[in-house]
């Protein structure tokens, strides 16, 4: 696990929503409802697309109080990728509350090498993954894909091939 180098307020301002389990892993013993501007929400969500839904608690910005579980799940997945990469909040911009079927990534990371595309995979079909990857290759210095299950990570690695500018991460936003 990454050492926490940011406050929960900084993380939430950047990531917008985390699963309660993510929050508790990073700031054990801290009550998320004590954070100004944060709310605790429960939503019926599936860990991955087409899985059985269950009730999941999220810590989110007040502005997301009415957000669908799908959007919160997506934000939490992108946040898990940020933690895995060790990216600082000030170097990260997320737009993961919406699903993008074009060349718009879920987040951008101003990494030491330049701007990188961040894509949290929600089990996109093969053609969409390949189209997004091709678009990202033209626009960004690197691309990072994330998935919550190891089997999906391995599938994406095979599909995207041995590109030195592409990396696939395990991003278990719910557990791990």
PDB file of N, CA and C in Angstrom, residues 7-20 23 37-41 57-67 71-80 82 89 92-98 106-107:
ATOM      1  N   UNK A   7      -3.698  14.859   2.608  1.00  0.00           N
ATOM      2  CA  UNK A   7      -4.797  14.841   3.575  1.00  0.00           C
ATOM      3  C   UNK A   7      -6.036  14.252   2.908  1.00  0.00           C
ATOM      4  N   UNK A   8      -6.988  13.770   3.700  1.00  0.00           N
ATOM      5  CA  UNK A   8      -8.227  13.274   3.099  1.00  0.00           C
ATOM      6  C   UNK A   8      -8.977  14.375   2.347  1.00  0.00           C
ATOM      7  N   UNK A   9      -8.856  15.618   2.807  1.00  0.00           N
ATOM      8  CA  UNK A   9      -9.509  16.729   2.106  1.00  0.00           C
ATOM      9  C   UNK A   9      -8.896  16.936   0.724  1.00  0.00           C
ATOM     10  N   UNK A  10      -7.560  16.865   0.646  1.00  0.00           N
ATOM     11  CA  UNK A  10      -6.886  17.004  -0.651  1.00  0.00           C
ATOM     12  C   UNK A  10      -7.279  15.867  -1.593  1.00  0.00           C
ATOM     13  N   UNK A  11      -7.312  14.656  -1.058  1.00  0.00           N
ATOM     14  CA  UNK A  11      -7.668  13.497  -1.883  1.00  0.00           C
ATOM     15  C   UNK A  11      -9.093  13.617  -2.398  1.00  0.00           C
ATOM     16  N   UNK A  12     -10.013  13.983  -1.531  1.00  0.00           N
ATOM     17  CA  UNK A  12     -11.414  14.063  -1.938  1.00  0.00           C
ATOM     18  C   UNK A  12     -11.649  15.212  -2.920  1.00  0.00           C
ATOM     19  N   UNK A  13     -10.951  16.316  -2.735  1.00  0.00           N
ATOM     20  CA  UNK A  13     -11.076  17.428  -3.684  1.00  0.00           C
ATOM     21  C   UNK A  13     -10.618  16.992  -5.076  1.00  0.00           C
ATOM     22  N   UNK A  14      -9.625  16.133  -5.125  1.00  0.00           N
ATOM     23  CA  UNK A  14      -9.104  15.637  -6.402  1.00  0.00           C
ATOM     24  C   UNK A  14      -9.963  14.509  -6.962  1.00  0.00           C
ATOM     25  N   UNK A  15     -10.215  13.502  -6.147  1.00  0.00           N
ATOM     26  CA  UNK A  15     -10.859  12.270  -6.616  1.00  0.00           C
ATOM     27  C   UNK A  15     -12.381  12.343  -6.640  1.00  0.00           C
ATOM     28  N   UNK A  16     -12.962  13.221  -5.880  1.00  0.00           N
ATOM     29  CA  UNK A  16     -14.404  13.480  -5.808  1.00  0.00           C
ATOM     30  C   UNK A  16     -15.186  12.415  -5.060  1.00  0.00           C
ATOM     31  N   UNK A  17     -14.808  11.152  -5.176  1.00  0.00           N
ATOM     32  CA  UNK A  17     -15.495  10.074  -4.453  1.00  0.00           C
ATOM     33  C   UNK A  17     -14.549   8.895  -4.272  1.00  0.00           C
ATOM     34  N   UNK A  18     -14.667   8.270  -3.119  1.00  0.00           N
ATOM     35  CA  UNK A  18     -13.924   7.057  -2.793  1.00  0.00           C
ATOM     36  C   UNK A  18     -14.899   6.072  -2.180  1.00  0.00           C
ATOM     37  N   UNK A  19     -14.637   4.789  -2.334  1.00  0.00           N
ATOM     38  CA  UNK A  19     -15.443   3.847  -1.566  1.00  0.00           C
ATOM     39  C   UNK A  19     -15.039   4.021  -0.101  1.00  0.00           C
ATOM     40  N   UNK A  20     -15.942   3.696   0.785  1.00  0.00           N
ATOM     41  CA  UNK A  20     -15.623   3.808   2.208  1.00  0.00           C
ATOM     42  C   UNK A  20     -14.430   2.923   2.549  1.00  0.00           C
ATOM     43  N   UNK A  23     -11.265   4.753   1.654  1.00  0.00           N
ATOM     44  CA  UNK A  23     -11.037   5.813   2.635  1.00  0.00           C
ATOM     45  C   UNK A  23     -10.449   5.227   3.916  1.00  0.00           C
ATOM     46  N   UNK A  37     -17.632  19.389   3.753  1.00  0.00           N
ATOM     47  CA  UNK A  37     -17.958  19.210   2.339  1.00  0.00           C
ATOM     48  C   UNK A  37     -18.058  17.766   1.891  1.00  0.00           C
ATOM     49  N   UNK A  38     -17.918  16.816   2.820  1.00  0.00           N
ATOM     50  CA  UNK A  38     -17.993  15.396   2.465  1.00  0.00           C
ATOM     51  C   UNK A  38     -19.295  14.789   2.969  1.00  0.00           C
ATOM     52  N   UNK A  39     -19.804  13.827   2.216  1.00  0.00           N
ATOM     53  CA  UNK A  39     -21.009  13.098   2.621  1.00  0.00           C
ATOM     54  C   UNK A  39     -20.741  11.604   2.482  1.00  0.00           C
ATOM     55  N   UNK A  40     -21.443  10.840   3.287  1.00  0.00           N
ATOM     56  CA  UNK A  40     -21.390   9.388   3.199  1.00  0.00           C
ATOM     57  C   UNK A  40     -22.650   8.938   2.480  1.00  0.00           C
ATOM     58  N   UNK A  41     -22.477   8.220   1.372  1.00  0.00           N
ATOM     59  CA  UNK A  41     -23.597   7.800   0.529  1.00  0.00           C
ATOM     60  C   UNK A  41     -23.606   6.286   0.395  1.00  0.00           C
ATOM     61  N   UNK A  57     -20.906   1.693   0.360  1.00  0.00           N
ATOM     62  CA  UNK A  57     -20.813   3.035   0.939  1.00  0.00           C
ATOM     63  C   UNK A  57     -19.678   3.797   0.254  1.00  0.00           C
ATOM     64  N   UNK A  58     -19.943   5.062  -0.036  1.00  0.00           N
ATOM     65  CA  UNK A  58     -18.960   5.949  -0.655  1.00  0.00           C
ATOM     66  C   UNK A  58     -18.815   7.209   0.180  1.00  0.00           C
ATOM     67  N   UNK A  59     -17.620   7.755   0.192  1.00  0.00           N
ATOM     68  CA  UNK A  59     -17.354   9.080   0.737  1.00  0.00           C
ATOM     69  C   UNK A  59     -17.208   9.978  -0.484  1.00  0.00           C
ATOM     70  N   UNK A  60     -18.035  11.017  -0.563  1.00  0.00           N
ATOM     71  CA  UNK A  60     -18.040  11.851  -1.770  1.00  0.00           C
ATOM     72  C   UNK A  60     -18.177  13.321  -1.410  1.00  0.00           C
ATOM     73  N   UNK A  61     -17.871  14.156  -2.374  1.00  0.00           N
ATOM     74  CA  UNK A  61     -18.125  15.585  -2.223  1.00  0.00           C
ATOM     75  C   UNK A  61     -19.631  15.814  -2.161  1.00  0.00           C
ATOM     76  N   UNK A  62     -20.050  16.809  -1.420  1.00  0.00           N
ATOM     77  CA  UNK A  62     -21.481  17.131  -1.313  1.00  0.00           C
ATOM     78  C   UNK A  62     -22.129  17.336  -2.677  1.00  0.00           C
ATOM     79  N   UNK A  63     -21.375  17.888  -3.614  1.00  0.00           N
ATOM     80  CA  UNK A  63     -21.913  18.143  -4.956  1.00  0.00           C
ATOM     81  C   UNK A  63     -22.361  16.855  -5.652  1.00  0.00           C
ATOM     82  N   UNK A  64     -21.882  15.714  -5.190  1.00  0.00           N
ATOM     83  CA  UNK A  64     -22.232  14.430  -5.802  1.00  0.00           C
ATOM     84  C   UNK A  64     -23.307  13.679  -5.025  1.00  0.00           C
ATOM     85  N   UNK A  65     -23.980  14.374  -4.151  1.00  0.00           N
ATOM     86  CA  UNK A  65     -24.976  13.737  -3.288  1.00  0.00           C
ATOM     87  C   UNK A  65     -26.042  12.972  -4.076  1.00  0.00           C
ATOM     88  N   UNK A  66     -26.382  13.437  -5.261  1.00  0.00           N
ATOM     89  CA  UNK A  66     -27.413  12.785  -6.080  1.00  0.00           C
ATOM     90  C   UNK A  66     -26.818  11.876  -7.162  1.00  0.00           C
ATOM     91  N   UNK A  67     -25.512  11.693  -7.149  1.00  0.00           N
ATOM     92  CA  UNK A  67     -24.853  10.906  -8.199  1.00  0.00           C
ATOM     93  C   UNK A  67     -25.289   9.446  -8.160  1.00  0.00           C
ATOM     94  N   UNK A  71     -21.522   6.253 -11.373  1.00  0.00           N
ATOM     95  CA  UNK A  71     -20.559   7.357 -11.418  1.00  0.00           C
ATOM     96  C   UNK A  71     -19.610   7.300 -10.224  1.00  0.00           C
ATOM     97  N   UNK A  72     -20.142   7.003  -9.048  1.00  0.00           N
ATOM     98  CA  UNK A  72     -19.305   6.916  -7.851  1.00  0.00           C
ATOM     99  C   UNK A  72     -18.307   5.765  -7.975  1.00  0.00           C
ATOM    100  N   UNK A  73     -18.771   4.647  -8.500  1.00  0.00           N
ATOM    101  CA  UNK A  73     -17.900   3.492  -8.720  1.00  0.00           C
ATOM    102  C   UNK A  73     -16.763   3.857  -9.671  1.00  0.00           C
ATOM    103  N   UNK A  74     -17.094   4.569 -10.717  1.00  0.00           N
ATOM    104  CA  UNK A  74     -16.095   4.949 -11.714  1.00  0.00           C
ATOM    105  C   UNK A  74     -15.059   5.908 -11.111  1.00  0.00           C
ATOM    106  N   UNK A  75     -15.528   6.883 -10.351  1.00  0.00           N
ATOM    107  CA  UNK A  75     -14.609   7.806  -9.680  1.00  0.00           C
ATOM    108  C   UNK A  75     -13.686   7.060  -8.724  1.00  0.00           C
ATOM    109  N   UNK A  76     -14.235   6.107  -7.979  1.00  0.00           N
ATOM    110  CA  UNK A  76     -13.429   5.335  -7.034  1.00  0.00           C
ATOM    111  C   UNK A  76     -12.365   4.507  -7.763  1.00  0.00           C
ATOM    112  N   UNK A  77     -12.714   3.953  -8.918  1.00  0.00           N
ATOM    113  CA  UNK A  77     -11.745   3.190  -9.702  1.00  0.00           C
ATOM    114  C   UNK A  77     -10.606   4.061 -10.205  1.00  0.00           C
ATOM    115  N   UNK A  78     -10.933   5.242 -10.679  1.00  0.00           N
ATOM    116  CA  UNK A  78      -9.903   6.178 -11.151  1.00  0.00           C
ATOM    117  C   UNK A  78      -9.035   6.642  -9.979  1.00  0.00           C
ATOM    118  N   UNK A  79      -9.649   6.872  -8.827  1.00  0.00           N
ATOM    119  CA  UNK A  79      -8.885   7.250  -7.631  1.00  0.00           C
ATOM    120  C   UNK A  79      -7.892   6.148  -7.256  1.00  0.00           C
ATOM    121  N   UNK A  80      -8.326   4.903  -7.353  1.00  0.00           N
ATOM    122  CA  UNK A  80      -7.429   3.783  -7.029  1.00  0.00           C
ATOM    123  C   UNK A  80      -6.235   3.760  -7.978  1.00  0.00           C
ATOM    124  N   UNK A  82      -4.910   6.448  -9.334  1.00  0.00           N
ATOM    125  CA  UNK A  82      -4.033   7.544  -8.899  1.00  0.00           C
ATOM    126  C   UNK A  82      -3.148   7.091  -7.748  1.00  0.00           C
ATOM    127  N   UNK A  89      -2.339  14.945  -6.029  1.00  0.00           N
ATOM    128  CA  UNK A  89      -3.604  15.582  -6.426  1.00  0.00           C
ATOM    129  C   UNK A  89      -3.412  16.778  -7.352  1.00  0.00           C
ATOM    130  N   UNK A  92      -3.236  15.942 -11.160  1.00  0.00           N
ATOM    131  CA  UNK A  92      -4.292  15.024 -11.621  1.00  0.00           C
ATOM    132  C   UNK A  92      -5.582  15.791 -11.832  1.00  0.00           C
ATOM    133  N   UNK A  93      -6.260  15.480 -12.907  1.00  0.00           N
ATOM    134  CA  UNK A  93      -7.579  16.064 -13.166  1.00  0.00           C
ATOM    135  C   UNK A  93      -8.502  14.955 -13.635  1.00  0.00           C
ATOM    136  N   UNK A  94      -9.610  14.768 -12.927  1.00  0.00           N
ATOM    137  CA  UNK A  94     -10.517  13.674 -13.262  1.00  0.00           C
ATOM    138  C   UNK A  94     -11.829  14.177 -13.848  1.00  0.00           C
ATOM    139  N   UNK A  95     -12.329  13.403 -14.784  1.00  0.00           N
ATOM    140  CA  UNK A  95     -13.645  13.639 -15.375  1.00  0.00           C
ATOM    141  C   UNK A  95     -14.373  12.295 -15.438  1.00  0.00           C
ATOM    142  N   UNK A  96     -14.146  11.478 -14.424  1.00  0.00           N
ATOM    143  CA  UNK A  96     -14.615  10.091 -14.452  1.00  0.00           C
ATOM    144  C   UNK A  96     -16.058   9.915 -14.024  1.00  0.00           C
ATOM    145  N   UNK A  97     -16.746  10.978 -13.650  1.00  0.00           N
ATOM    146  CA  UNK A  97     -18.155  10.831 -13.286  1.00  0.00           C
ATOM    147  C   UNK A  97     -19.000  10.541 -14.525  1.00  0.00           C
ATOM    148  N   UNK A  98     -18.446  10.820 -15.695  1.00  0.00           N
ATOM    149  CA  UNK A  98     -19.152  10.563 -16.960  1.00  0.00           C
ATOM    150  C   UNK A  98     -18.428   9.453 -17.719  1.00  0.00           C
ATOM    151  N   UNK A 106     -10.659   9.267 -18.689  1.00  0.00           N
ATOM    152  CA  UNK A 106     -11.316   9.494 -17.401  1.00  0.00           C
ATOM    153  C   UNK A 106     -10.574  10.521 -16.563  1.00  0.00           C
ATOM    154  N   UNK A 107      -9.267  10.586 -16.740  1.00  0.00           N
ATOM    155  CA  UNK A 107      -8.450  11.551 -16.004  1.00  0.00           C
ATOM    156  C   UNK A 107      -7.202  11.848 -16.820  1.00  0.00           C
TER     157      UNK A 107
END
